[in-house]
Amino acid sequence: MTASVPSPLEATRAWVETFVVGLEVCPFAGREVARDSIRYVELDASDLAAALMRLMEECWHLDEHAETETTLVVVSEGLADFDDYLDALGMAEALLEEQGYEGIYQLASFHPGYEFEGEAVDSPRNFTNRSPWPMWHLIREAGLERALEHYPDPEAIPERNAALMESRGHDALAASLAALRGASGKEA
């Protein structure tokens, strides 16, 4: 008997709980998980214009729902290629700015094949932004600013995370991410 493959949203929730919160990659995420203030939305980016419209709808949702601190927009179809994802991310960021959301919402990016510029493809450091599925993370700037006010030395977070990823190693991190996504081999 084979285990069922988690849906993109199930895999993303598990990633947030076990990786992001469990390893304290984001020291602010645990509070939002406990408050149930993270919205998870799945979209198909095969039609990029429709996907960008859906991203705007999520901005409007955040505008109307102060109880939702952040939204993870999980791309279940399309944007599997990291370069295509980066192109779409650039369009999404430009759209947010064009629509007057600069300084209101920040767009963080995560992808199964995330590569920081200047890092080798197999560098463990890339896993700070690798996720089971491609996603756009809409973050309320005001909420982030409040959280940073109460966190000692927030500038040290990226290097702390890089050291943590190095200590875990590429193979262990890749295996964990693959396990979260499931063994289906389905591409994003």
CSV table of C-alpha atoms in Angstrom, one decimal:
chain,number,residue,atom,x,y,z
A,1,MET,CA,0.0,0.0,0.0
A,2,THR,CA,1.4,3.4,-1.0
A,3,ALA,CA,1.0,6.5,1.0
A,4,SER,CA,-1.1,9.3,-0.5
A,5,VAL,CA,0.8,12.2,-2.1
A,6,PRO,CA,0.2,15.4,-0.2
A,7,SER,CA,-1.5,18.2,-2.1
A,8,PRO,CA,0.6,21.3,-2.8
A,9,LEU,CA,-1.2,23.1,0.1
A,10,GLU,CA,-0.7,20.2,2.5
A,11,ALA,CA,3.0,20.0,1.5
A,12,THR,CA,3.4,23.8,2.0
A,13,ARG,CA,1.7,23.7,5.4
A,14,ALA,CA,4.0,20.9,6.5
A,15,TRP,CA,7.1,22.8,5.2
A,16,VAL,CA,6.0,25.9,7.1
A,17,GLU,CA,5.5,23.9,10.4
A,18,THR,CA,8.5,21.5,10.2
A,19,PHE,CA,11.1,23.6,8.3
A,20,VAL,CA,10.3,27.3,8.6
A,21,VAL,CA,9.0,27.2,12.2
A,22,GLY,CA,10.6,23.9,13.3
A,23,LEU,CA,14.1,25.1,12.4
A,24,GLU,CA,13.3,28.8,13.2
A,25,VAL,CA,14.3,29.8,9.7
A,26,CYS,CA,11.9,32.6,10.1
A,27,PRO,CA,11.8,33.6,13.8
A,28,PHE,CA,8.4,35.3,13.3
A,29,ALA,CA,6.5,32.5,11.6
A,30,GLY,CA,5.8,30.5,14.7
A,31,ARG,CA,3.6,33.2,16.2
A,32,GLU,CA,1.6,33.4,13.0
A,33,VAL,CA,1.1,29.6,12.8
A,34,ALA,CA,-0.1,29.6,16.4
A,35,ARG,CA,-2.5,32.5,15.6
A,36,ASP,CA,-3.7,30.7,12.5
A,37,SER,CA,-3.1,34.0,10.6
A,38,ILE,CA,-1.4,32.5,7.5
A,39,ARG,CA,-3.6,32.1,4.4
A,40,TYR,CA,-2.7,29.3,2.0
A,41,VAL,CA,-3.9,29.7,-1.6
A,42,GLU,CA,-3.2,27.5,-4.6
A,43,LEU,CA,-3.1,28.8,-8.1
A,44,ASP,CA,-2.3,27.6,-11.6
A,45,ALA,CA,0.2,29.8,-13.3
A,46,SER,CA,-0.1,28.2,-16.7
A,47,ASP,CA,-2.0,31.4,-17.7
A,48,LEU,CA,0.4,34.0,-16.2
A,49,ALA,CA,-2.1,36.9,-16.7
A,50,ALA,CA,-4.7,35.0,-14.7
A,51,ALA,CA,-2.1,34.1,-12.0
A,52,LEU,CA,-1.1,37.7,-11.7
A,53,MET,CA,-4.8,38.7,-11.3
A,54,ARG,CA,-5.2,36.1,-8.6
A,55,LEU,CA,-2.2,37.6,-6.8
A,56,MET,CA,-4.0,41.0,-6.9
A,57,GLU,CA,-7.1,39.3,-5.5
A,58,GLU,CA,-4.9,38.2,-2.6
A,59,CYS,CA,-3.8,41.7,-2.0
A,60,TRP,CA,-7.4,42.8,-1.9
A,61,HIS,CA,-8.2,40.0,0.5
A,62,LEU,CA,-5.4,41.2,2.8
A,63,ASP,CA,-6.8,44.7,2.5
A,64,GLU,CA,-10.1,43.5,3.8
A,65,HIS,CA,-9.0,40.9,6.4
A,66,ALA,CA,-6.7,42.4,9.0
A,67,GLU,CA,-6.7,39.0,10.9
A,68,THR,CA,-4.7,37.5,8.0
A,69,GLU,CA,-1.1,38.5,8.5
A,70,THR,CA,0.4,36.9,5.4
A,71,THR,CA,-0.6,34.8,2.4
A,72,LEU,CA,1.4,32.0,0.8
A,73,VAL,CA,0.3,31.7,-2.9
A,74,VAL,CA,1.4,28.2,-3.9
A,75,VAL,CA,1.8,27.6,-7.6
A,76,SER,CA,0.7,24.1,-8.4
A,77,GLU,CA,1.0,24.3,-12.1
A,78,GLY,CA,3.4,26.3,-14.2
A,79,LEU,CA,6.7,28.0,-13.2
A,80,ALA,CA,8.5,24.8,-12.5
A,81,ASP,CA,11.5,26.2,-14.3
A,82,PHE,CA,13.3,28.6,-12.0
A,83,ASP,CA,14.2,31.1,-14.7
A,84,ASP,CA,10.5,31.3,-15.8
A,85,TYR,CA,9.6,31.7,-12.1
A,86,LEU,CA,12.0,34.6,-11.8
A,87,ASP,CA,10.5,36.3,-14.8
A,88,ALA,CA,7.0,35.9,-13.4
A,89,LEU,CA,8.2,37.1,-10.0
A,90,GLY,CA,9.6,40.3,-11.7
A,91,MET,CA,6.2,40.9,-13.3
A,92,ALA,CA,4.4,40.3,-10.0
A,93,GLU,CA,6.7,42.8,-8.2
A,94,ALA,CA,6.1,45.3,-10.9
A,95,LEU,CA,2.4,44.8,-10.7
A,96,LEU,CA,2.3,45.3,-7.0
A,97,GLU,CA,4.2,48.6,-7.4
A,98,GLU,CA,2.0,49.7,-10.3
A,99,GLN,CA,-1.1,49.0,-8.2
A,100,GLY,CA,0.2,51.1,-5.3
A,101,TYR,CA,1.2,48.3,-2.9
A,102,GLU,CA,4.9,49.2,-2.6
A,103,GLY,CA,5.5,49.6,1.1
A,104,ILE,CA,2.3,47.9,2.0
A,105,TYR,CA,3.0,44.3,0.9
A,106,GLN,CA,6.4,42.7,0.3
A,107,LEU,CA,6.7,39.7,-2.0
A,108,ALA,CA,9.1,37.0,-0.8
A,109,SER,CA,10.0,34.2,-3.2
A,110,PHE,CA,10.4,30.5,-2.7
A,111,HIS,CA,10.9,27.7,-5.3
A,112,PRO,CA,12.0,24.1,-5.3
A,113,GLY,CA,15.0,25.0,-7.4
A,114,TYR,CA,15.9,28.3,-5.8
A,115,GLU,CA,19.4,29.4,-6.5
A,116,PHE,CA,21.0,32.5,-5.0
A,117,GLU,CA,23.1,34.4,-7.4
A,118,GLY,CA,26.8,33.4,-6.9
A,119,GLU,CA,25.9,30.1,-5.1
A,120,ALA,CA,26.4,26.7,-6.6
A,121,VAL,CA,23.2,24.8,-7.5
A,122,ASP,CA,24.0,22.3,-4.8
A,123,SER,CA,24.8,24.8,-2.1
A,124,PRO,CA,22.9,24.1,1.1
A,125,ARG,CA,22.4,27.9,1.5
A,126,ASN,CA,19.9,27.8,-1.4
A,127,PHE,CA,17.5,25.8,0.9
A,128,THR,CA,16.6,28.9,2.9
A,129,ASN,CA,14.4,29.8,-0.1
A,130,ARG,CA,13.6,26.3,-1.4
A,131,SER,CA,10.1,25.1,-0.9
A,132,PRO,CA,8.1,22.1,-2.0
A,133,TRP,CA,6.3,24.1,-4.6
A,134,PRO,CA,7.0,27.5,-6.3
A,135,MET,CA,5.3,30.2,-4.3
A,136,TRP,CA,4.9,33.9,-3.8
A,137,HIS,CA,4.7,35.0,-0.1
A,138,LEU,CA,2.7,38.2,0.4
A,139,ILE,CA,3.9,39.8,3.7
A,140,ARG,CA,2.3,42.8,5.4
A,141,GLU,CA,5.2,45.4,5.7
A,142,ALA,CA,3.7,46.9,8.8
A,143,GLY,CA,3.5,43.5,10.6
A,144,LEU,CA,7.1,42.7,9.6
A,145,GLU,CA,8.3,46.1,10.9
A,146,ARG,CA,6.5,45.5,14.2
A,147,ALA,CA,8.1,42.0,14.5
A,148,LEU,CA,11.6,43.4,13.7
A,149,GLU,CA,11.3,46.0,16.4
A,150,HIS,CA,11.2,43.3,19.0
A,151,TYR,CA,13.8,41.0,17.6
A,152,PRO,CA,17.4,41.4,18.6
A,153,ASP,CA,19.9,41.7,15.7
A,154,PRO,CA,17.6,40.9,12.8
A,155,GLU,CA,20.4,41.5,10.4
A,156,ALA,CA,22.0,38.3,11.6
A,157,ILE,CA,19.1,36.1,10.5
A,158,PRO,CA,20.4,35.4,6.9
A,159,GLU,CA,23.8,34.4,8.0
A,160,ARG,CA,22.4,32.3,10.9
A,161,ASN,CA,20.2,30.5,8.4
A,162,ALA,CA,23.0,30.0,5.9
A,163,ALA,CA,25.1,28.4,8.7
A,164,LEU,CA,22.2,26.2,9.7
A,165,MET,CA,21.7,25.0,6.1
A,166,GLU,CA,25.5,24.3,5.8
A,167,SER,CA,25.3,22.3,9.0
A,168,ARG,CA,22.4,20.2,7.7
A,169,GLY,CA,24.0,19.6,4.3
A,170,HIS,CA,22.6,19.5,0.8
A,171,ASP,CA,21.6,15.8,0.7
A,172,ALA,CA,19.7,15.9,4.0
A,173,LEU,CA,17.9,19.1,3.0
A,174,ALA,CA,17.1,17.8,-0.5
A,175,ALA,CA,15.7,14.5,1.0
A,176,SER,CA,13.5,16.5,3.5
A,177,LEU,CA,12.1,18.7,0.8
A,178,ALA,CA,11.4,15.7,-1.5
A,179,ALA,CA,9.6,13.9,1.4
A,180,LEU,CA,7.4,16.9,1.9
A,181,ARG,CA,6.5,17.0,-1.7
A,182,GLY,CA,5.8,13.3,-1.9
A,183,ALA,CA,7.1,10.7,-4.2
A,184,SER,CA,4.8,11.4,-7.1
A,185,GLY,CA,7.4,13.1,-9.3
A,186,LYS,CA,4.7,15.6,-10.3
A,187,GLU,CA,6.3,18.8,-11.6
A,188,ALA,CA,5.1,22.2,-10.6
